[in-house]
CSV table of C-alpha atoms in Angstrom, one decimal:
chain,number,residue,atom,x,y,z
D,230,UNK,CA,-21.4,-23.5,-7.9
D,231,UNK,CA,-22.9,-26.9,-7.1
D,232,UNK,CA,-21.8,-28.5,-3.9
D,233,UNK,CA,-20.2,-31.9,-4.5
D,234,UNK,CA,-21.6,-35.0,-2.8
D,235,UNK,CA,-18.4,-35.4,-0.8
D,236,UNK,CA,-18.8,-31.9,0.7
D,237,UNK,CA,-22.5,-32.6,1.5
D,238,UNK,CA,-21.5,-35.8,3.3
D,239,UNK,CA,-19.1,-33.8,5.5
D,240,UNK,CA,-21.5,-30.9,6.2
D,241,UNK,CA,-23.4,-30.6,9.5
D,242,UNK,CA,-27.0,-29.7,9.9
D,243,UNK,CA,-27.7,-28.6,13.5
D,244,UNK,CA,-30.9,-27.5,15.1
D,245,UNK,CA,-30.7,-25.8,18.4
D,246,UNK,CA,-33.9,-25.7,20.4
D,247,UNK,CA,-34.0,-23.6,23.5
D,248,UNK,CA,-36.5,-23.5,26.5
D,249,UNK,CA,-37.5,-20.0,27.0
D,250,UNK,CA,-40.0,-20.7,29.8
D,251,UNK,CA,-40.3,-18.4,32.8
D,252,UNK,CA,-38.0,-20.5,34.9
D,253,UNK,CA,-35.2,-19.8,32.4
D,254,UNK,CA,-35.0,-16.3,34.0
D,255,UNK,CA,-33.8,-17.8,37.2
D,256,UNK,CA,-30.3,-16.8,38.3
D,257,UNK,CA,-27.5,-19.2,37.3
D,258,UNK,CA,-24.4,-17.6,38.7
D,259,UNK,CA,-23.2,-14.0,39.2
D,260,UNK,CA,-25.1,-11.7,36.9
D,261,UNK,CA,-26.4,-14.5,34.6
D,262,UNK,CA,-29.7,-16.3,34.1
D,263,UNK,CA,-30.2,-19.8,32.8
D,264,UNK,CA,-31.4,-18.1,29.5
D,265,UNK,CA,-28.1,-16.1,29.3
D,266,UNK,CA,-26.1,-19.4,29.6
D,267,UNK,CA,-28.3,-21.1,27.0
D,268,UNK,CA,-27.8,-18.2,24.6
D,269,UNK,CA,-24.0,-18.3,25.1
D,270,UNK,CA,-24.0,-22.1,24.6
D,271,UNK,CA,-26.0,-21.8,21.4
D,272,UNK,CA,-23.8,-19.0,20.1
D,273,UNK,CA,-20.7,-21.1,20.9
D,274,UNK,CA,-22.1,-24.0,18.9
D,275,UNK,CA,-23.0,-21.7,16.0
D,276,UNK,CA,-19.4,-20.3,16.0
D,277,UNK,CA,-18.0,-23.8,15.4
D,278,UNK,CA,-20.0,-24.4,12.2
D,279,UNK,CA,-18.5,-23.8,8.8
D,280,UNK,CA,-20.1,-21.7,6.0
D,281,UNK,CA,-21.5,-24.8,4.2
D,282,UNK,CA,-23.1,-26.2,7.4
D,283,UNK,CA,-26.8,-25.6,8.1
D,284,UNK,CA,-28.3,-24.2,11.3
D,285,UNK,CA,-31.8,-23.7,12.7
D,286,UNK,CA,-32.7,-22.2,16.1
D,287,UNK,CA,-36.0,-22.4,17.9
D,288,UNK,CA,-37.2,-20.8,21.1
D,289,UNK,CA,-39.8,-22.9,22.9
D,290,UNK,CA,-42.3,-22.2,25.6
D,291,UNK,CA,-45.7,-23.9,25.1
D,292,UNK,CA,-45.0,-23.9,21.3
D,293,UNK,CA,-41.9,-23.7,19.1
D,294,UNK,CA,-41.0,-20.2,17.7
D,295,UNK,CA,-38.5,-20.4,14.8
D,296,UNK,CA,-35.8,-17.8,15.3
D,297,UNK,CA,-33.6,-19.0,12.4
D,298,UNK,CA,-35.2,-21.4,9.9
D,299,UNK,CA,-32.8,-24.1,8.6
D,300,UNK,CA,-30.4,-22.4,6.4
D,301,UNK,CA,-26.7,-22.5,5.4
D,302,UNK,CA,-24.5,-20.5,7.7
D,303,UNK,CA,-22.7,-18.8,4.7
D,304,UNK,CA,-21.7,-15.3,5.6
D,305,UNK,CA,-24.7,-14.7,7.9
D,306,UNK,CA,-23.0,-15.8,11.1
D,307,UNK,CA,-22.9,-12.4,12.8
D,308,UNK,CA,-26.6,-11.8,12.2
D,309,UNK,CA,-27.4,-15.3,13.4
D,310,UNK,CA,-25.4,-14.8,16.6
D,311,UNK,CA,-27.3,-11.5,17.2
D,312,UNK,CA,-30.6,-13.2,16.8
D,313,UNK,CA,-29.7,-16.0,19.2
D,314,UNK,CA,-28.4,-13.5,21.8
D,315,UNK,CA,-31.8,-11.8,21.6
D,316,UNK,CA,-33.7,-14.8,22.9
D,317,UNK,CA,-35.2,-14.0,26.3
D,318,UNK,CA,-37.2,-15.9,28.8
D,319,UNK,CA,-40.8,-15.0,28.1
D,320,UNK,CA,-42.9,-17.3,30.3
D,321,UNK,CA,-44.9,-20.4,29.3
D,322,UNK,CA,-44.1,-24.0,30.1
D,323,UNK,CA,-41.1,-26.3,29.7
D,324,UNK,CA,-42.4,-28.2,26.7
D,325,UNK,CA,-39.5,-30.4,25.8
D,326,UNK,CA,-41.4,-32.8,23.6
D,327,UNK,CA,-42.7,-29.9,21.5
D,328,UNK,CA,-39.1,-28.7,21.3
D,329,UNK,CA,-37.8,-32.1,20.1
D,330,UNK,CA,-40.7,-32.5,17.6
D,331,UNK,CA,-40.0,-29.1,16.0
D,332,UNK,CA,-36.3,-29.6,15.8
D,333,UNK,CA,-36.7,-33.1,14.3
D,334,UNK,CA,-39.0,-31.7,11.6
D,335,UNK,CA,-36.3,-29.1,10.6
D,336,UNK,CA,-33.7,-31.8,10.4
D,337,UNK,CA,-35.9,-34.1,8.3
D,338,UNK,CA,-35.3,-31.7,5.4
D,339,UNK,CA,-31.6,-31.2,5.9
D,340,UNK,CA,-29.2,-32.4,3.2
D,341,UNK,CA,-26.1,-32.6,5.3
D,342,UNK,CA,-24.4,-35.9,6.1
D,343,UNK,CA,-24.4,-35.2,9.8
D,344,UNK,CA,-27.7,-34.2,11.6
D,345,UNK,CA,-27.5,-33.0,15.2
D,346,UNK,CA,-30.2,-31.7,17.5
D,347,UNK,CA,-29.2,-29.7,20.7
D,348,UNK,CA,-31.8,-29.0,23.4
D,349,UNK,CA,-31.1,-26.4,26.1
D,350,UNK,CA,-33.8,-26.7,28.8
D,351,UNK,CA,-34.4,-26.0,32.5
D,352,UNK,CA,-33.3,-29.0,34.5
D,353,UNK,CA,-35.9,-28.4,37.3
D,354,UNK,CA,-38.8,-30.1,35.6
D,355,UNK,CA,-40.6,-30.6,32.3
D,356,UNK,CA,-44.3,-30.2,31.9
D,357,UNK,CA,-44.7,-32.1,28.7
D,358,UNK,CA,-42.1,-34.8,28.3
D,359,UNK,CA,-44.4,-36.8,25.9
D,360,UNK,CA,-43.2,-40.1,24.6
D,361,UNK,CA,-39.7,-38.8,24.2
D,362,UNK,CA,-38.1,-42.2,24.5
D,363,UNK,CA,-39.9,-43.4,21.4
D,364,UNK,CA,-39.2,-40.1,19.6
D,365,UNK,CA,-35.4,-40.3,20.3
D,366,UNK,CA,-35.3,-43.9,19.1
D,367,UNK,CA,-36.9,-42.7,15.8
D,368,UNK,CA,-34.3,-40.0,15.5
D,369,UNK,CA,-31.5,-42.4,16.2
D,370,UNK,CA,-32.8,-44.7,13.4
D,371,UNK,CA,-33.0,-41.6,11.1
D,372,UNK,CA,-29.3,-40.8,11.8
D,373,UNK,CA,-30.1,-37.8,14.0
D,374,UNK,CA,-27.9,-37.4,17.1
D,375,UNK,CA,-29.2,-35.5,20.1
D,376,UNK,CA,-27.5,-33.6,22.9
D,377,UNK,CA,-29.4,-32.2,26.0
D,378,UNK,CA,-27.9,-29.4,28.0
D,379,UNK,CA,-29.8,-29.1,31.3
D,380,UNK,CA,-29.7,-25.6,32.7
D,381,UNK,CA,-29.8,-25.5,36.5
D,382,UNK,CA,-28.2,-26.5,39.7
D,383,UNK,CA,-27.2,-29.9,41.1
D,384,UNK,CA,-30.3,-29.9,43.3
D,385,UNK,CA,-32.7,-29.6,40.3
D,386,UNK,CA,-34.6,-32.8,39.5
């Protein structure tokens, strides 16, 4: 059955990109790491999407690793949640620019009316911020909204 244009306009395409650098293994409360909290946040966002919405998830250290390629949620939600919960801190750097580039490339091919990028990253530092200001302006012009969730403590910089 073909999706009507009205439904496509109401659909959401969300790309979640998650820092999985070594620092994401740091404690972030009783029995939790920063990575655990990022996994929980990504799963909560995924749970809010409808079956006709699109999702992609990347784990990023010094490069982006697609966990879920951009796809319609459909009836795959449970397997997607399992995949996201399996993301672990594996070392490498905090390459936020690489994360933003990979997520934006996924969203460029999305057909949904609303395009949103969510970045979960360690708030302590970023090794590769790149020209993120210019990149975010490009995304804004392309109709892509961006949310950043900084994982850390109030003393992180």
